[in-house]
């Protein structure tokens, strides 16, 4: 078996989908291990654009088994909506090529409603959630109130679990001025969707264990990015799950030591969606240029992304947190028209120089970036597939990033297209 984990090492939106899809060519299984349908992956295959949220990126590949692991919170209505969309584009999705872990937590409409209610009442303290219900679903999971997919096969038990869950939610809804939940209707809706979902529900840990014994290639796909991790991110402006590579074990049922390689996906600059600190953010015409040239709008929400210079401090820390064996550098072509480029090489905090991201949100808000300036290249890198054809300034920029973050770039992306990639090292080899 070869196990490869792909994870974002900034704030998400680094281009993971392209590389999961690209590497799926050599994979037998592609497995999602956390998050939900709040995460967006855009794939461009032979000119056709696929926009995925909950589905693993392997669904656009023939001969690959896609798996949604137990670390995901699962919205069944969103799932079937997405399946319908992808099937309308010529792909076939069925219980033979896509499986869902039986111990996966169910995300219900009441989770989305609670998410929206909280954001509405938060006012200036908004987290910037996508209102997809992810946070409330994970809360119910940790609070041991959640309904899991395996519960759908047992109607009486399902009804008991739902009553417990509804009672808890009604207290919160009342405090927020919302109406009580129509429990009978919700139960009927869950029963109806459950009949459609159950054929996909499997003991995923067992399937993956057998795959390991048969020396299969398994690709583990994370959603979002390291600095949205509930423990290691810019808390509280984070998601509600562990996005780091280590969660690929707990979120799928694979034992430790499963990952032979961890690929950290990183943009050649930095972006962030939503609220929270952003040390290298550019609120000027350069930031606007990066957003326009890089088409920086969220796949799920279409919200504009905030843009800034490459931050080697946060990326080096992310490399350590994930145990990255190499990185995949994306969107180098977005920098093609820049006269000069800046890389953040350190921080100043309260008059002292530091080389790490402090945990305190107040410290993060007070950081002053220390920059190193490099010359840009006034020529195109779009679509280049061999390193020698890159402008010397682009090669120097990549080399400097590698020096600062402590690992090599094994793959370099020069466009959204699958094949527009400089391959320095093959992950499955």
Coordinates of C-alpha atoms in Angstrom, one line a residue:
X1 CA 0.0 0.0 0.0
X2 CA 1.0 3.6 -0.7
X3 CA -0.9 6.2 1.3
X4 CA -0.8 9.8 0.2
X5 CA -2.5 12.6 2.1
X6 CA -3.3 15.9 0.3
X7 CA -4.1 18.8 2.6
X8 CA -4.2 22.6 2.2
X9 CA -1.6 24.4 4.2
X10 CA -2.9 28.0 4.1
X11 CA -6.6 29.0 4.7
X12 CA -8.0 26.6 2.0
X13 CA -8.8 27.3 -1.7
X14 CA -5.2 26.3 -2.6
X15 CA -6.2 24.1 -5.5
X16 CA -6.4 20.7 -3.8
X17 CA -9.1 19.4 -6.1
X18 CA -6.9 19.6 -9.2
X19 CA -4.2 17.5 -7.6
X20 CA -6.4 15.0 -6.0
X21 CA -8.0 14.5 -9.4
X22 CA -4.6 14.3 -11.1
X23 CA -3.1 11.9 -8.6
X24 CA -6.3 9.7 -8.7
X25 CA -5.0 8.4 -12.0
X26 CA -2.6 6.2 -9.9
X27 CA -5.0 5.7 -7.0
X28 CA -7.4 2.9 -6.3
X29 CA -9.3 4.8 -3.6
X30 CA -9.8 8.5 -2.9
X31 CA -11.1 9.2 0.6
X32 CA -12.5 12.4 2.1
X33 CA -11.7 12.5 5.9
X34 CA -13.2 15.7 7.3
X35 CA -15.4 18.7 6.7
X36 CA -18.7 18.7 4.8
X37 CA -20.4 20.4 1.8
X38 CA -19.0 23.8 2.9
X39 CA -15.8 23.0 1.1
X40 CA -15.5 23.7 -2.6
X41 CA -13.2 21.9 -5.1
X42 CA -13.1 23.0 -8.7
X43 CA -11.7 20.5 -11.2
X44 CA -11.0 21.3 -14.9
X45 CA -10.8 18.1 -17.0
X46 CA -10.5 18.3 -20.8
X47 CA -12.1 21.7 -20.7
X48 CA -15.0 20.6 -18.6
X49 CA -15.5 22.2 -15.1
X50 CA -16.7 20.1 -12.2
X51 CA -17.6 21.9 -8.9
X52 CA -17.5 19.5 -6.0
X53 CA -18.4 20.1 -2.4
X54 CA -19.1 16.9 -0.5
X55 CA -18.0 14.3 -3.2
X56 CA -14.4 13.2 -3.2
X57 CA -12.5 14.4 -6.3
X58 CA -12.1 10.8 -7.4
X59 CA -15.7 10.7 -8.7
X60 CA -14.5 12.2 -12.1
X61 CA -12.1 9.3 -12.6
X62 CA -13.0 5.8 -14.0
X63 CA -11.9 2.8 -12.0
X64 CA -11.5 4.7 -8.7
X65 CA -13.5 4.0 -5.6
X66 CA -14.5 7.2 -3.7
X67 CA -15.1 7.1 0.0
X68 CA -16.7 9.6 2.4
X69 CA -15.1 8.9 5.8
X70 CA -16.5 9.1 9.3
X71 CA -14.8 12.4 10.0
X72 CA -17.1 14.2 7.5
X73 CA -20.5 15.6 8.5
X74 CA -22.9 14.4 5.8
X75 CA -25.7 16.4 4.3
X76 CA -27.7 13.8 2.3
X77 CA -29.9 16.4 0.5
X78 CA -26.8 18.2 -0.6
X79 CA -25.2 14.9 -1.5
X80 CA -27.9 13.9 -4.0
X81 CA -28.1 17.4 -5.4
X82 CA -24.4 17.2 -6.2
X83 CA -24.7 13.6 -7.5
X84 CA -27.4 14.8 -9.9
X85 CA -25.2 17.7 -11.1
X86 CA -22.1 15.5 -11.7
X87 CA -24.2 12.8 -13.4
X88 CA -25.6 15.5 -15.7
X89 CA -22.0 16.1 -16.8
X90 CA -21.6 12.5 -17.9
X91 CA -20.3 10.7 -14.8
X92 CA -22.0 7.7 -13.2
X93 CA -22.1 7.6 -9.4
X94 CA -23.4 4.5 -7.6
X95 CA -22.8 2.4 -4.5
X96 CA -20.2 0.4 -6.3
X97 CA -17.9 3.4 -6.9
X98 CA -18.8 5.6 -3.9
X99 CA -19.2 4.5 -0.3
X100 CA -20.0 6.4 2.9
X101 CA -18.8 5.3 6.4
X102 CA -21.7 3.9 8.5
X103 CA -20.5 5.9 11.5
X104 CA -20.6 9.3 9.7
X105 CA -22.6 12.0 11.4
X106 CA -25.8 13.3 9.7
X107 CA -26.1 17.0 8.9
X108 CA -29.7 18.1 8.9
X109 CA -31.6 21.2 7.8
X110 CA -32.0 22.3 11.5
X111 CA -28.2 22.5 11.6
X112 CA -28.2 25.0 8.7
X113 CA -31.0 27.0 10.3
X114 CA -29.1 27.2 13.6
X115 CA -25.9 28.2 11.8
X116 CA -27.7 31.1 10.0
X117 CA -29.5 32.2 13.2
X118 CA -26.3 32.4 15.1
X119 CA -24.5 34.4 12.4
X120 CA -27.5 36.8 12.2
X121 CA -27.4 37.4 15.9
X122 CA -23.6 37.6 16.2
X123 CA -23.4 41.1 14.5
X124 CA -19.8 42.3 14.9
X125 CA -18.6 39.0 16.3
X126 CA -19.4 37.0 13.1
X127 CA -17.1 34.0 12.4
X128 CA -17.7 34.2 8.7
X129 CA -19.3 30.7 8.4
X130 CA -20.8 29.5 5.1
X131 CA -24.0 28.8 7.0
X132 CA -23.9 25.2 5.8
X133 CA -24.6 23.8 9.3
X134 CA -21.1 22.3 9.7
X135 CA -20.4 23.8 13.2
X136 CA -23.7 22.8 14.8
X137 CA -23.4 19.3 13.3
X138 CA -20.0 18.8 14.8
X139 CA -21.3 20.2 18.1
X140 CA -24.0 17.6 18.2
X141 CA -21.5 14.9 17.3
X142 CA -19.2 15.8 20.2
X143 CA -22.2 16.3 22.5
X144 CA -23.3 12.7 21.7
X145 CA -26.7 13.9 20.4
X146 CA -26.0 13.3 16.7
X147 CA -27.8 11.0 14.3
X148 CA -25.4 8.8 12.4
X149 CA -26.0 7.1 9.1
X150 CA -26.1 3.6 10.7
X151 CA -29.1 4.9 12.7
X152 CA -31.2 5.3 9.5
X153 CA -31.7 1.5 9.3
X154 CA -33.5 1.4 12.7
X155 CA -36.7 3.4 12.6
X156 CA -37.6 3.3 16.4
X157 CA -34.1 4.1 17.4
X158 CA -33.9 6.9 14.9
X159 CA -37.1 8.4 16.3
X160 CA -35.6 8.4 19.8
X161 CA -32.4 10.0 18.6
X162 CA -34.3 12.7 16.7
X163 CA -36.4 13.6 19.8
X164 CA -33.3 14.1 21.9
X165 CA -31.7 16.2 19.2
X166 CA -34.8 18.3 18.6
X167 CA -35.3 19.0 22.3
X168 CA -31.8 20.4 22.4
X169 CA -32.2 22.6 19.3
X170 CA -35.5 23.9 20.4
X171 CA -34.0 25.5 23.5
X172 CA -31.5 27.3 21.4
X173 CA -34.0 28.3 18.7
X174 CA -36.3 29.8 21.4
X175 CA -33.4 31.9 22.7
X176 CA -32.8 33.2 19.2
X177 CA -36.5 34.0 18.5
X178 CA -37.1 31.1 16.1
X179 CA -40.1 28.8 15.8
X180 CA -39.9 25.2 17.2
X181 CA -38.9 22.4 14.9
X182 CA -41.7 20.4 13.2
X183 CA -40.4 17.0 14.5
X184 CA -42.9 14.9 12.6
X185 CA -42.0 16.5 9.2
X186 CA -38.3 16.2 9.9
X187 CA -38.6 12.6 10.8
X188 CA -40.5 11.9 7.6
X189 CA -37.9 13.7 5.5
X190 CA -35.1 11.8 7.2
X191 CA -36.9 8.4 6.6
X192 CA -37.4 9.3 2.9
X193 CA -33.8 10.3 2.3
X194 CA -32.5 7.4 4.4
X195 CA -33.9 4.9 2.0
X196 CA -31.9 6.4 -0.8
X197 CA -28.7 6.8 1.3
X198 CA -28.5 3.3 2.9
X199 CA -27.2 1.5 -0.2
X200 CA -24.1 3.7 0.0
X201 CA -23.4 3.0 3.7
X202 CA -20.6 0.6 4.4
X203 CA -18.0 -0.3 7.1
X204 CA -15.4 1.9 5.5
X205 CA -12.6 1.1 8.0
X206 CA -12.9 -2.6 7.0
X207 CA -12.8 -1.8 3.3
X208 CA -9.7 0.4 3.7
X209 CA -8.0 -2.2 5.9
X210 CA -8.5 -4.8 3.2
X211 CA -7.2 -2.3 0.6
X212 CA -4.1 -1.9 2.7
X213 CA -3.5 -5.7 2.9
X214 CA -3.8 -5.8 -0.9
X215 CA -1.2 -3.1 -1.3
X216 CA -3.7 -0.6 -3.0
X217 CA -2.9 3.0 -3.5
X218 CA -5.0 5.2 -1.3
X219 CA -5.3 9.0 -1.6
X220 CA -6.7 10.9 1.4
X221 CA -8.3 14.2 0.6
X222 CA -8.7 17.0 3.1
X223 CA -10.9 20.0 2.9
X224 CA -10.2 23.7 3.7
X225 CA -6.7 24.4 5.1
X226 CA -4.4 24.2 8.2
X227 CA -5.2 27.6 9.5
X228 CA -8.9 26.8 9.6
X229 CA -8.1 23.8 11.9
X230 CA -10.1 23.8 15.1
X231 CA -7.0 23.4 17.2
X232 CA -4.1 24.8 15.1
X233 CA -5.9 27.6 13.1
X234 CA -6.7 31.2 13.7
X235 CA -9.2 30.4 16.4
X236 CA -12.1 31.3 16.7
X237 CA -12.1 32.1 13.0
X238 CA -11.8 28.5 12.0
X239 CA -13.9 25.5 10.9
X240 CA -15.2 22.9 13.4
X241 CA -13.0 20.0 12.5
X242 CA -9.3 19.1 12.4
X243 CA -8.1 19.9 8.9
X244 CA -4.5 18.7 9.4
X245 CA -3.1 15.6 7.7
X246 CA -3.1 13.6 11.0
X247 CA -6.9 13.6 11.0
X248 CA -6.8 11.4 7.9
X249 CA -6.4 8.4 10.3
X250 CA -9.2 9.2 12.8
X251 CA -11.5 10.5 10.0
X252 CA -11.4 7.2 8.1
X253 CA -10.5 4.5 10.5
X254 CA -7.1 3.9 9.1
X255 CA -4.4 3.0 11.7
X256 CA -1.3 5.1 12.3
X257 CA 1.6 4.9 9.9
X258 CA -0.7 4.8 6.9
X259 CA 0.7 7.9 5.2
X260 CA 3.9 7.5 3.2
X261 CA 3.7 11.0 1.8
X262 CA 1.9 14.2 2.8
X263 CA 1.6 16.8 0.1
X264 CA 0.8 20.3 1.3
X265 CA -1.0 22.3 -1.3
X266 CA 0.0 26.0 -1.2
X267 CA -0.6 29.0 -3.4
X268 CA 2.3 31.2 -4.6
X269 CA 0.6 34.0 -2.7
X270 CA -2.0 33.9 0.1
X271 CA -5.8 34.1 0.2
X272 CA -8.4 33.9 2.8
X273 CA -12.3 33.9 2.8
X274 CA -14.3 35.3 5.7
X275 CA -13.3 37.0 8.9
X276 CA -10.1 36.8 11.0
X277 CA -6.5 38.0 11.0
X278 CA -4.5 38.0 7.8
X279 CA -0.9 39.3 8.3
X280 CA 0.1 39.8 4.7
X281 CA -3.3 41.0 3.3
X282 CA -3.1 43.6 0.5
X283 CA -6.1 46.0 0.6
X284 CA -4.8 48.0 -2.4
X285 CA -4.6 47.6 -6.2
X286 CA -2.1 44.8 -5.9
X287 CA -4.5 42.8 -3.9
X288 CA -7.3 43.6 -6.4
X289 CA -5.0 42.5 -9.2
X290 CA -4.3 39.1 -7.6
X291 CA -8.0 38.6 -6.9
X292 CA -8.9 39.4 -10.5
X293 CA -6.1 37.4 -12.2
X294 CA -6.5 34.5 -9.8
X295 CA -10.3 34.4 -10.1
X296 CA -10.5 34.5 -6.3
X297 CA -14.1 33.7 -5.5
X298 CA -15.3 30.9 -3.3
X299 CA -16.5 27.7 -5.0
X300 CA -19.4 27.3 -2.6
X301 CA -20.3 30.8 -1.6
X302 CA -18.9 32.9 -4.5
X303 CA -17.5 35.3 -1.8
X304 CA -14.5 37.3 -2.9
X305 CA -11.2 36.1 -1.3
X306 CA -8.9 38.4 0.5
X307 CA -5.4 38.4 -1.1
X308 CA -1.9 39.0 0.1
X309 CA 1.8 38.2 -0.3
X310 CA 3.2 34.8 0.4
X311 CA 3.7 34.2 4.1
X312 CA 6.6 31.7 4.6
X313 CA 6.3 31.8 8.4
X314 CA 2.7 30.4 8.4
X315 CA 3.6 27.9 5.6
X316 CA 6.7 26.6 7.4
X317 CA 4.7 26.1 10.6
X318 CA 2.0 24.4 8.5
X319 CA 4.6 22.1 7.0
X320 CA 5.6 21.0 10.5
X321 CA 2.0 20.6 11.8
X322 CA 1.1 18.3 8.8
X323 CA 4.4 16.5 8.5
X324 CA 4.6 17.5 4.9
X325 CA 7.1 15.5 2.8
X326 CA 6.8 18.1 0.0
X327 CA 4.5 20.8 -1.2
X328 CA 2.5 21.4 -4.4
X329 CA 2.9 25.1 -5.4
X330 CA -0.1 26.4 -7.3
X331 CA -1.1 29.5 -9.2
X332 CA 2.5 30.6 -10.1
X333 CA 1.0 32.0 -13.3
X334 CA -1.1 34.6 -11.4
X335 CA 2.1 36.4 -10.6
X336 CA 3.2 36.7 -14.2
X337 CA 2.6 40.5 -14.5
X338 CA 4.1 41.6 -11.3
X339 CA 7.1 44.0 -11.3
X340 CA 8.3 42.8 -7.9
X341 CA 7.2 40.2 -5.3
X342 CA 7.3 40.2 -1.6
X343 CA 7.7 37.2 0.8
X344 CA 7.0 37.5 4.5
X345 CA 10.0 36.0 6.2
X346 CA 9.3 36.9 9.8
X347 CA 7.0 38.8 12.2
X348 CA 7.5 41.6 14.6
X349 CA 5.3 41.4 17.8
X350 CA 5.6 43.9 20.6
X351 CA 9.0 45.0 19.3
X352 CA 10.4 41.4 19.1
X353 CA 11.1 39.3 16.0
X354 CA 9.4 35.9 16.0
X355 CA 9.3 33.1 13.4
X356 CA 6.0 31.4 14.2
X357 CA 2.3 32.1 14.3
X358 CA 1.2 32.7 17.9
X359 CA -1.9 31.0 19.1
X360 CA -3.6 34.1 20.6
X361 CA -5.9 36.0 18.2
X362 CA -4.9 39.3 19.8
X363 CA -1.2 38.6 19.1
X364 CA -2.1 37.6 15.5
X365 CA -3.9 40.9 15.1
X366 CA -0.9 42.9 16.3
X367 CA 1.8 41.2 14.1
X368 CA 3.8 43.3 11.7
X369 CA 5.2 41.4 8.7
X370 CA 8.9 41.5 7.8
X371 CA 9.3 41.3 4.0
X372 CA 11.9 40.3 1.5
X373 CA 11.6 41.7 -2.0
X374 CA 12.3 39.7 -5.2
X375 CA 12.1 40.7 -8.8
X376 CA 9.1 39.6 -10.7
X377 CA 9.0 38.2 -14.3
X378 CA 7.2 40.0 -17.1
X379 CA 6.6 36.9 -19.2
X380 CA 4.0 34.2 -19.1
X381 CA 4.3 30.9 -17.2
X382 CA 0.8 29.8 -18.1
X383 CA 0.6 26.2 -19.2
X384 CA 4.4 25.5 -18.8
X385 CA 5.1 21.9 -18.1
X386 CA 8.9 21.8 -17.9
X387 CA 11.0 23.6 -15.2
X388 CA 13.6 24.8 -17.7
X389 CA 11.0 26.9 -19.5
X390 CA 10.2 29.0 -16.4
X391 CA 11.7 32.5 -16.3
X392 CA 14.8 32.6 -14.2
X393 CA 13.0 35.0 -11.8
X394 CA 10.2 32.5 -11.3
X395 CA 12.7 29.7 -10.6
X396 CA 14.4 31.9 -8.0
X397 CA 11.1 32.8 -6.4
X398 CA 10.2 29.1 -6.1
X399 CA 13.7 28.3 -4.8
X400 CA 13.5 31.0 -2.1
X401 CA 10.1 29.7 -1.0
X402 CA 11.6 26.2 -0.6
X403 CA 14.5 27.5 1.4
X404 CA 12.1 29.3 3.8
X405 CA 9.6 26.6 4.3
X406 CA 12.1 23.7 4.6
X407 CA 10.7 21.3 1.9
X408 CA 10.8 21.0 -1.8
X409 CA 7.9 21.7 -4.3
X410 CA 7.4 18.3 -5.9
X411 CA 4.7 19.7 -8.2
X412 CA 4.2 23.2 -9.6
X413 CA 0.9 24.2 -11.2
X414 CA 0.8 26.7 -14.0
X415 CA -2.9 26.7 -14.8
X416 CA -6.2 25.2 -13.6
X417 CA -5.9 22.4 -16.3
X418 CA -4.9 19.0 -15.0
X419 CA -2.0 18.6 -17.3
X420 CA -0.5 22.1 -16.9
X421 CA 1.9 20.9 -14.2
X422 CA 5.6 20.7 -13.7
X423 CA 6.2 17.3 -12.2
X424 CA 9.5 17.1 -10.3
X425 CA 8.6 14.0 -8.3
X426 CA 5.7 11.5 -8.7
X427 CA 3.7 11.0 -5.4
X428 CA 2.8 7.4 -6.3
X429 CA 6.1 5.9 -7.3

